[in-house]
Amino acid sequence: MQFDWDFFWKSLFTPSDAFLKGLGLTIGISLVAMVLAIFLGLVVALMRRSQYAVVRSCASVYIWVIRGTPLLVQLVIIYTGFAAVGIYQFNDASLLGLSVKAAVQAAVIGLMVNESAYIAEIIRAGLDSVPKGQFEAAASLGMTPGRLMRWIIVPQSLRVMVPPLGNSFNGMMKTTSVLSVIGVSEMFLVTQQISSATFHTFEIFIVAAIYYLALTT
C-alpha cells in the first residue's frame, strides 16, 4: 500500500463539504461549551469559597465526581442513561432558526459539565492568588463585595487564570473527537466515514491531525 499524495493534498487544501461541516461543528460545539463551562465553573468556584460548609461540600463533591470519571462515560450517561431511566430525553430542537440535533445538545451539556469542574479550580486558584490583605483594605474603605470583585480581585486574578483557561479550551477542542460515540458528526466522525468510503485511512487521518493542530495553535 502506497501513500496517495494526490488524495492527501486534495483533502488538505480542498476538503469535502462534509469535512468542512464537521470542522465547523467541532469549532461551534467547543466555543459554546467553553462559554457555558466558564459560567458554571465560576458558580462552582464561588461555592467552594462559601462560608457555609454544606455549600462548600456540594461543590467539592461535584468537582471530585466530574474530574474522577471519564468524559466518555459522562456523555453516555447524559445522552442515553438519562433517557433510559426517564429523567430526560434529548430531542432535536430549533434555535435561532438553526436545527440542533439531540446528540449535539447532549455533547454541549456533557462538555460543559466536564470542563466546568476543571475551570472551577482554575478560577478558585486565580482568586486565591490575590493577597488577602487587599480584601481587608477594600473592606476598610467600605467597598461592597461586588465592587471588590470587579475592581480589585478579578483584574488581578485574570492574569493567573487566562493561560490555564486557554489550555483547557485547547484540550476540550481535541476531546470533541470522543463525541463520535454518541453520533455527533464532528470532524473525527466525518474523517472515519471518509476513511471507510475511500480506504485512504492514513492520508485522511493525517489531514485531520493537521486541522486539529491548526485549531489548537
mmCIF file with all atom_site columns, N, CA and C in Angstrom, residues 15-69:
data_model
loop_
_atom_site.group_PDB
_atom_site.id
_atom_site.type_symbol
_atom_site.label_atom_id
_atom_site.label_alt_id
_atom_site.label_comp_id
_atom_site.label_asym_id
_atom_site.label_entity_id
_atom_site.label_seq_id
_atom_site.pdbx_PDB_ins_code
_atom_site.Cartn_x
_atom_site.Cartn_y
_atom_site.Cartn_z
_atom_site.occupancy
_atom_site.B_iso_or_equiv
_atom_site.pdbx_formal_charge
_atom_site.auth_seq_id
_atom_site.auth_comp_id
_atom_site.auth_asym_id
_atom_site.auth_atom_id
_atom_site.pdbx_PDB_model_num
ATOM 1   N N  . PRO A 1 15 ? -10.867 20.343 1.105  1.00 0.00 ? 15 PRO A N  1
ATOM 2   C CA . PRO A 1 15 ? -11.627 19.286 1.780  1.00 0.00 ? 15 PRO A CA 1
ATOM 3   C C  . PRO A 1 15 ? -13.080 19.248 1.316  1.00 0.00 ? 15 PRO A C  1
ATOM 4   N N  . SER A 1 16 ? -13.706 18.126 1.497  1.00 0.00 ? 16 SER A N  1
ATOM 5   C CA . SER A 1 16 ? -15.097 17.946 1.088  1.00 0.00 ? 16 SER A CA 1
ATOM 6   C C  . SER A 1 16 ? -16.024 18.794 1.949  1.00 0.00 ? 16 SER A C  1
ATOM 7   N N  . ASP A 1 17 ? -17.249 18.981 1.467  1.00 0.00 ? 17 ASP A N  1
ATOM 8   C CA . ASP A 1 17 ? -18.241 19.738 2.228  1.00 0.00 ? 17 ASP A CA 1
ATOM 9   C C  . ASP A 1 17 ? -18.527 19.067 3.567  1.00 0.00 ? 17 ASP A C  1
ATOM 10  N N  . ALA A 1 18 ? -18.566 17.739 3.564  1.00 0.00 ? 18 ALA A N  1
ATOM 11  C CA . ALA A 1 18 ? -18.841 17.009 4.807  1.00 0.00 ? 18 ALA A CA 1
ATOM 12  C C  . ALA A 1 18 ? -17.745 17.260 5.830  1.00 0.00 ? 18 ALA A C  1
ATOM 13  N N  . PHE A 1 19 ? -16.499 17.279 5.371  1.00 0.00 ? 19 PHE A N  1
ATOM 14  C CA . PHE A 1 19 ? -15.377 17.531 6.290  1.00 0.00 ? 19 PHE A CA 1
ATOM 15  C C  . PHE A 1 19 ? -15.450 18.952 6.844  1.00 0.00 ? 19 PHE A C  1
ATOM 16  N N  . LEU A 1 20 ? -15.781 19.916 5.998  1.00 0.00 ? 20 LEU A N  1
ATOM 17  C CA . LEU A 1 20 ? -15.875 21.306 6.449  1.00 0.00 ? 20 LEU A CA 1
ATOM 18  C C  . LEU A 1 20 ? -17.026 21.485 7.441  1.00 0.00 ? 20 LEU A C  1
ATOM 19  N N  . LYS A 1 21 ? -18.125 20.780 7.206  1.00 0.00 ? 21 LYS A N  1
ATOM 20  C CA . LYS A 1 21 ? -19.243 20.845 8.157  1.00 0.00 ? 21 LYS A CA 1
ATOM 21  C C  . LYS A 1 21 ? -18.840 20.244 9.497  1.00 0.00 ? 21 LYS A C  1
ATOM 22  N N  . GLY A 1 22 ? -18.092 19.139 9.434  1.00 0.00 ? 22 GLY A N  1
ATOM 23  C CA . GLY A 1 22 ? -17.600 18.536 10.671 1.00 0.00 ? 22 GLY A CA 1
ATOM 24  C C  . GLY A 1 22 ? -16.640 19.459 11.406 1.00 0.00 ? 22 GLY A C  1
ATOM 25  N N  . LEU A 1 23 ? -15.789 20.147 10.641 1.00 0.00 ? 23 LEU A N  1
ATOM 26  C CA . LEU A 1 23 ? -14.862 21.117 11.225 1.00 0.00 ? 23 LEU A CA 1
ATOM 27  C C  . LEU A 1 23 ? -15.620 22.261 11.891 1.00 0.00 ? 23 LEU A C  1
ATOM 28  N N  . GLY A 1 24 ? -16.625 22.784 11.196 1.00 0.00 ? 24 GLY A N  1
ATOM 29  C CA . GLY A 1 24 ? -17.425 23.872 11.758 1.00 0.00 ? 24 GLY A CA 1
ATOM 30  C C  . GLY A 1 24 ? -18.170 23.446 13.005 1.00 0.00 ? 24 GLY A C  1
ATOM 31  N N  . LEU A 1 25 ? -18.682 22.213 13.000 1.00 0.00 ? 25 LEU A N  1
ATOM 32  C CA . LEU A 1 25 ? -19.394 21.713 14.179 1.00 0.00 ? 25 LEU A CA 1
ATOM 33  C C  . LEU A 1 25 ? -18.447 21.546 15.359 1.00 0.00 ? 25 LEU A C  1
ATOM 34  N N  . THR A 1 26 ? -17.235 21.097 15.089 1.00 0.00 ? 26 THR A N  1
ATOM 35  C CA . THR A 1 26 ? -16.229 20.969 16.150 1.00 0.00 ? 26 THR A CA 1
ATOM 36  C C  . THR A 1 26 ? -15.946 22.317 16.803 1.00 0.00 ? 26 THR A C  1
ATOM 37  N N  . ILE A 1 27 ? -15.757 23.341 15.971 1.00 0.00 ? 27 ILE A N  1
ATOM 38  C CA . ILE A 1 27 ? -15.478 24.674 16.499 1.00 0.00 ? 27 ILE A CA 1
ATOM 39  C C  . ILE A 1 27 ? -16.679 25.226 17.250 1.00 0.00 ? 27 ILE A C  1
ATOM 40  N N  . GLY A 1 28 ? -17.867 25.080 16.660 1.00 0.00 ? 28 GLY A N  1
ATOM 41  C CA . GLY A 1 28 ? -19.075 25.608 17.280 1.00 0.00 ? 28 GLY A CA 1
ATOM 42  C C  . GLY A 1 28 ? -19.361 24.987 18.635 1.00 0.00 ? 28 GLY A C  1
ATOM 43  N N  . ILE A 1 29 ? -19.286 23.670 18.709 1.00 0.00 ? 29 ILE A N  1
ATOM 44  C CA . ILE A 1 29 ? -19.529 22.977 19.977 1.00 0.00 ? 29 ILE A CA 1
ATOM 45  C C  . ILE A 1 29 ? -18.498 23.399 21.012 1.00 0.00 ? 29 ILE A C  1
ATOM 46  N N  . SER A 1 30 ? -17.242 23.504 20.604 1.00 0.00 ? 30 SER A N  1
ATOM 47  C CA . SER A 1 30 ? -16.177 23.877 21.539 1.00 0.00 ? 30 SER A CA 1
ATOM 48  C C  . SER A 1 30 ? -16.404 25.272 22.118 1.00 0.00 ? 30 SER A C  1
ATOM 49  N N  . LEU A 1 31 ? -16.751 26.223 21.263 1.00 0.00 ? 31 LEU A N  1
ATOM 50  C CA . LEU A 1 31 ? -16.947 27.601 21.718 1.00 0.00 ? 31 LEU A CA 1
ATOM 51  C C  . LEU A 1 31 ? -18.139 27.715 22.667 1.00 0.00 ? 31 LEU A C  1
ATOM 52  N N  . VAL A 1 32 ? -19.267 27.125 22.278 1.00 0.00 ? 32 VAL A N  1
ATOM 53  C CA . VAL A 1 32 ? -20.470 27.215 23.120 1.00 0.00 ? 32 VAL A CA 1
ATOM 54  C C  . VAL A 1 32 ? -20.247 26.510 24.450 1.00 0.00 ? 32 VAL A C  1
ATOM 55  N N  . ALA A 1 33 ? -19.670 25.318 24.400 1.00 0.00 ? 33 ALA A N  1
ATOM 56  C CA . ALA A 1 33 ? -19.433 24.559 25.633 1.00 0.00 ? 33 ALA A CA 1
ATOM 57  C C  . ALA A 1 33 ? -18.460 25.291 26.548 1.00 0.00 ? 33 ALA A C  1
ATOM 58  N N  . MET A 1 34 ? -17.451 25.957 25.977 1.00 0.00 ? 34 MET A N  1
ATOM 59  C CA . MET A 1 34 ? -16.471 26.664 26.797 1.00 0.00 ? 34 MET A CA 1
ATOM 60  C C  . MET A 1 34 ? -17.099 27.861 27.502 1.00 0.00 ? 34 MET A C  1
ATOM 61  N N  . VAL A 1 35 ? -17.909 28.626 26.784 1.00 0.00 ? 35 VAL A N  1
ATOM 62  C CA . VAL A 1 35 ? -18.565 29.784 27.400 1.00 0.00 ? 35 VAL A CA 1
ATOM 63  C C  . VAL A 1 35 ? -19.465 29.336 28.549 1.00 0.00 ? 35 VAL A C  1
ATOM 64  N N  . LEU A 1 36 ? -20.256 28.299 28.313 1.00 0.00 ? 36 LEU A N  1
ATOM 65  C CA . LEU A 1 36 ? -21.146 27.793 29.360 1.00 0.00 ? 36 LEU A CA 1
ATOM 66  C C  . LEU A 1 36 ? -20.353 27.215 30.528 1.00 0.00 ? 36 LEU A C  1
ATOM 67  N N  . ALA A 1 37 ? -19.238 26.548 30.210 1.00 0.00 ? 37 ALA A N  1
ATOM 68  C CA . ALA A 1 37 ? -18.413 25.950 31.261 1.00 0.00 ? 37 ALA A CA 1
ATOM 69  C C  . ALA A 1 37 ? -17.780 27.009 32.148 1.00 0.00 ? 37 ALA A C  1
ATOM 70  N N  . ILE A 1 38 ? -17.422 28.148 31.570 1.00 0.00 ? 38 ILE A N  1
ATOM 71  C CA . ILE A 1 38 ? -16.838 29.232 32.369 1.00 0.00 ? 38 ILE A CA 1
ATOM 72  C C  . ILE A 1 38 ? -17.868 29.768 33.363 1.00 0.00 ? 38 ILE A C  1
ATOM 73  N N  . PHE A 1 39 ? -19.105 29.962 32.907 1.00 0.00 ? 39 PHE A N  1
ATOM 74  C CA . PHE A 1 39 ? -20.147 30.439 33.811 1.00 0.00 ? 39 PHE A CA 1
ATOM 75  C C  . PHE A 1 39 ? -20.425 29.429 34.916 1.00 0.00 ? 39 PHE A C  1
ATOM 76  N N  . LEU A 1 40 ? -20.563 28.151 34.541 1.00 0.00 ? 40 LEU A N  1
ATOM 77  C CA . LEU A 1 40 ? -20.817 27.121 35.544 1.00 0.00 ? 40 LEU A CA 1
ATOM 78  C C  . LEU A 1 40 ? -19.615 26.962 36.470 1.00 0.00 ? 40 LEU A C  1
ATOM 79  N N  . GLY A 1 41 ? -18.414 27.016 35.904 1.00 0.00 ? 41 GLY A N  1
ATOM 80  C CA . GLY A 1 41 ? -17.209 26.909 36.716 1.00 0.00 ? 41 GLY A CA 1
ATOM 81  C C  . GLY A 1 41 ? -17.085 28.047 37.705 1.00 0.00 ? 41 GLY A C  1
ATOM 82  N N  . LEU A 1 42 ? -17.508 29.254 37.306 1.00 0.00 ? 42 LEU A N  1
ATOM 83  C CA . LEU A 1 42 ? -17.486 30.401 38.219 1.00 0.00 ? 42 LEU A CA 1
ATOM 84  C C  . LEU A 1 42 ? -18.419 30.170 39.398 1.00 0.00 ? 42 LEU A C  1
ATOM 85  N N  . VAL A 1 43 ? -19.612 29.643 39.107 1.00 0.00 ? 43 VAL A N  1
ATOM 86  C CA . VAL A 1 43 ? -20.567 29.358 40.182 1.00 0.00 ? 43 VAL A CA 1
ATOM 87  C C  . VAL A 1 43 ? -19.997 28.336 41.153 1.00 0.00 ? 43 VAL A C  1
ATOM 88  N N  . VAL A 1 44 ? -19.409 27.260 40.609 1.00 0.00 ? 44 VAL A N  1
ATOM 89  C CA . VAL A 1 44 ? -18.838 26.214 41.464 1.00 0.00 ? 44 VAL A CA 1
ATOM 90  C C  . VAL A 1 44 ? -17.666 26.746 42.274 1.00 0.00 ? 44 VAL A C  1
ATOM 91  N N  . ALA A 1 45 ? -16.836 27.598 41.646 1.00 0.00 ? 45 ALA A N  1
ATOM 92  C CA . ALA A 1 45 ? -15.690 28.180 42.351 1.00 0.00 ? 45 ALA A CA 1
ATOM 93  C C  . ALA A 1 45 ? -16.151 29.058 43.509 1.00 0.00 ? 45 ALA A C  1
ATOM 94  N N  . LEU A 1 46 ? -17.190 29.857 43.274 1.00 0.00 ? 46 LEU A N  1
ATOM 95  C CA . LEU A 1 46 ? -17.718 30.700 44.349 1.00 0.00 ? 46 LEU A CA 1
ATOM 96  C C  . LEU A 1 46 ? -18.339 29.844 45.454 1.00 0.00 ? 46 LEU A C  1
ATOM 97  N N  . MET A 1 47 ? -18.948 28.730 45.078 1.00 0.00 ? 47 MET A N  1
ATOM 98  C CA . MET A 1 47 ? -19.480 27.808 46.094 1.00 0.00 ? 47 MET A CA 1
ATOM 99  C C  . MET A 1 47 ? -18.355 27.228 46.936 1.00 0.00 ? 47 MET A C  1
ATOM 100 N N  . ARG A 1 48 ? -17.219 26.945 46.298 1.00 0.00 ? 48 ARG A N  1
ATOM 101 C CA . ARG A 1 48 ? -16.063 26.417 47.029 1.00 0.00 ? 48 ARG A CA 1
ATOM 102 C C  . ARG A 1 48 ? -15.519 27.422 48.026 1.00 0.00 ? 48 ARG A C  1
ATOM 103 N N  . ARG A 1 49 ? -15.768 28.713 47.790 1.00 0.00 ? 49 ARG A N  1
ATOM 104 C CA . ARG A 1 49 ? -15.286 29.758 48.685 1.00 0.00 ? 49 ARG A CA 1
ATOM 105 C C  . ARG A 1 49 ? -16.368 30.226 49.660 1.00 0.00 ? 49 ARG A C  1
ATOM 106 N N  . SER A 1 50 ? -17.511 29.548 49.651 1.00 0.00 ? 50 SER A N  1
ATOM 107 C CA . SER A 1 50 ? -18.624 29.952 50.505 1.00 0.00 ? 50 SER A CA 1
ATOM 108 C C  . SER A 1 50 ? -18.284 29.786 51.986 1.00 0.00 ? 50 SER A C  1
ATOM 109 N N  . GLN A 1 51 ? -18.944 30.578 52.811 1.00 0.00 ? 51 GLN A N  1
ATOM 110 C CA . GLN A 1 51 ? -18.757 30.467 54.258 1.00 0.00 ? 51 GLN A CA 1
ATOM 111 C C  . GLN A 1 51 ? -19.572 29.325 54.850 1.00 0.00 ? 51 GLN A C  1
ATOM 112 N N  . TYR A 1 52 ? -20.450 28.741 54.039 1.00 0.00 ? 52 TYR A N  1
ATOM 113 C CA . TYR A 1 52 ? -21.297 27.646 54.514 1.00 0.00 ? 52 TYR A CA 1
ATOM 114 C C  . TYR A 1 52 ? -20.669 26.304 54.144 1.00 0.00 ? 52 TYR A C  1
ATOM 115 N N  . ALA A 1 53 ? -20.501 25.456 55.130 1.00 0.00 ? 53 ALA A N  1
ATOM 116 C CA . ALA A 1 53 ? -19.826 24.171 54.914 1.00 0.00 ? 53 ALA A CA 1
ATOM 117 C C  . ALA A 1 53 ? -20.596 23.271 53.953 1.00 0.00 ? 53 ALA A C  1
ATOM 118 N N  . VAL A 1 54 ? -21.919 23.305 54.006 1.00 0.00 ? 54 VAL A N  1
ATOM 119 C CA . VAL A 1 54 ? -22.728 22.452 53.127 1.00 0.00 ? 54 VAL A CA 1
ATOM 120 C C  . VAL A 1 54 ? -22.521 22.835 51.670 1.00 0.00 ? 54 VAL A C  1
ATOM 121 N N  . VAL A 1 55 ? -22.492 24.137 51.405 1.00 0.00 ? 55 VAL A N  1
ATOM 122 C CA . VAL A 1 55 ? -22.287 24.614 50.034 1.00 0.00 ? 55 VAL A CA 1
ATOM 123 C C  . VAL A 1 55 ? -20.896 24.229 49.545 1.00 0.00 ? 55 VAL A C  1
ATOM 124 N N  . ARG A 1 56 ? -19.895 24.413 50.391 1.00 0.00 ? 56 ARG A N  1
ATOM 125 C CA . ARG A 1 56 ? -18.530 24.024 50.014 1.00 0.00 ? 56 ARG A CA 1
ATOM 126 C C  . ARG A 1 56 ? -18.445 22.529 49.748 1.00 0.00 ? 56 ARG A C  1
ATOM 127 N N  . SER A 1 57 ? -19.121 21.739 50.549 1.00 0.00 ? 57 SER A N  1
ATOM 128 C CA . SER A 1 57 ? -19.079 20.283 50.383 1.00 0.00 ? 57 SER A CA 1
ATOM 129 C C  . SER A 1 57 ? -19.736 19.863 49.072 1.00 0.00 ? 57 SER A C  1
ATOM 130 N N  . CYS A 1 58 ? -20.866 20.493 48.736 1.00 0.00 ? 58 CYS A N  1
ATOM 131 C CA . CYS A 1 58 ? -21.541 20.161 47.474 1.00 0.00 ? 58 CYS A CA 1
ATOM 132 C C  . CYS A 1 58 ? -20.633 20.454 46.283 1.00 0.00 ? 58 CYS A C  1
ATOM 133 N N  . ALA A 1 59 ? -19.952 21.602 46.318 1.00 0.00 ? 59 ALA A N  1
ATOM 134 C CA . ALA A 1 59 ? -19.045 21.954 45.227 1.00 0.00 ? 59 ALA A CA 1
ATOM 135 C C  . ALA A 1 59 ? -17.867 20.995 45.158 1.00 0.00 ? 59 ALA A C  1
ATOM 136 N N  . SER A 1 60 ? -17.344 20.603 46.318 1.00 0.00 ? 60 SER A N  1
ATOM 137 C CA . SER A 1 60 ? -16.205 19.675 46.356 1.00 0.00 ? 60 SER A CA 1
ATOM 138 C C  . SER A 1 60 ? -16.589 18.312 45.796 1.00 0.00 ? 60 SER A C  1
ATOM 139 N N  . VAL A 1 61 ? -17.780 17.831 46.152 1.00 0.00 ? 61 VAL A N  1
ATOM 140 C CA . VAL A 1 61 ? -18.244 16.531 45.648 1.00 0.00 ? 61 VAL A CA 1
ATOM 141 C C  . VAL A 1 61 ? -18.446 16.587 44.135 1.00 0.00 ? 61 VAL A C  1
ATOM 142 N N  . TYR A 1 62 ? -19.031 17.687 43.659 1.00 0.00 ? 62 TYR A N  1
ATOM 143 C CA . TYR A 1 62 ? -19.239 17.869 42.221 1.00 0.00 ? 62 TYR A CA 1
ATOM 144 C C  . TYR A 1 62 ? -17.911 17.784 41.471 1.00 0.00 ? 62 TYR A C  1
ATOM 145 N N  . ILE A 1 63 ? -16.914 18.518 41.937 1.00 0.00 ? 63 ILE A N  1
ATOM 146 C CA . ILE A 1 63 ? -15.597 18.520 41.291 1.00 0.00 ? 63 ILE A CA 1
ATOM 147 C C  . ILE A 1 63 ? -14.966 17.137 41.358 1.00 0.00 ? 63 ILE A C  1
ATOM 148 N N  . TRP A 1 64 ? -15.090 16.485 42.505 1.00 0.00 ? 64 TRP A N  1
ATOM 149 C CA . TRP A 1 64 ? -14.500 15.154 42.685 1.00 0.00 ? 64 TRP A CA 1
ATOM 150 C C  . TRP A 1 64 ? -15.113 14.135 41.727 1.00 0.00 ? 64 TRP A C  1
ATOM 151 N N  . VAL A 1 65 ? -16.435 14.158 41.609 1.00 0.00 ? 65 VAL A N  1
ATOM 152 C CA . VAL A 1 65 ? -17.118 13.189 40.749 1.00 0.00 ? 65 VAL A CA 1
ATOM 153 C C  . VAL A 1 65 ? -16.813 13.445 39.282 1.00 0.00 ? 65 VAL A C  1
ATOM 154 N N  . ILE A 1 66 ? -16.925 14.693 38.845 1.00 0.00 ? 66 ILE A N  1
ATOM 155 C CA . ILE A 1 66 ? -16.747 15.008 37.429 1.00 0.00 ? 66 ILE A CA 1
ATOM 156 C C  . ILE A 1 66 ? -15.304 14.790 36.991 1.00 0.00 ? 66 ILE A C  1
ATOM 157 N N  . ARG A 1 67 ? -14.344 15.209 37.821 1.00 0.00 ? 67 ARG A N  1
ATOM 158 C CA . ARG A 1 67 ? -12.947 15.038 37.450 1.00 0.00 ? 67 ARG A CA 1
ATOM 159 C C  . ARG A 1 67 ? -12.483 13.594 37.593 1.00 0.00 ? 67 ARG A C  1
ATOM 160 N N  . GLY A 1 68 ? -13.198 12.817 38.369 1.00 0.00 ? 68 GLY A N  1
ATOM 161 C CA . GLY A 1 68 ? -12.785 11.442 38.624 1.00 0.00 ? 68 GLY A CA 1
ATOM 162 C C  . GLY A 1 68 ? -13.407 10.409 37.709 1.00 0.00 ? 68 GLY A C  1
ATOM 163 N N  . THR A 1 69 ? -14.278 10.853 36.792 1.00 0.00 ? 69 THR A N  1
ATOM 164 C CA . THR A 1 69 ? -14.907 9.920  35.853 1.00 0.00 ? 69 THR A CA 1
ATOM 165 C C  . THR A 1 69 ? -14.609 10.360 34.420 1.00 0.00 ? 69 THR A C  1
#
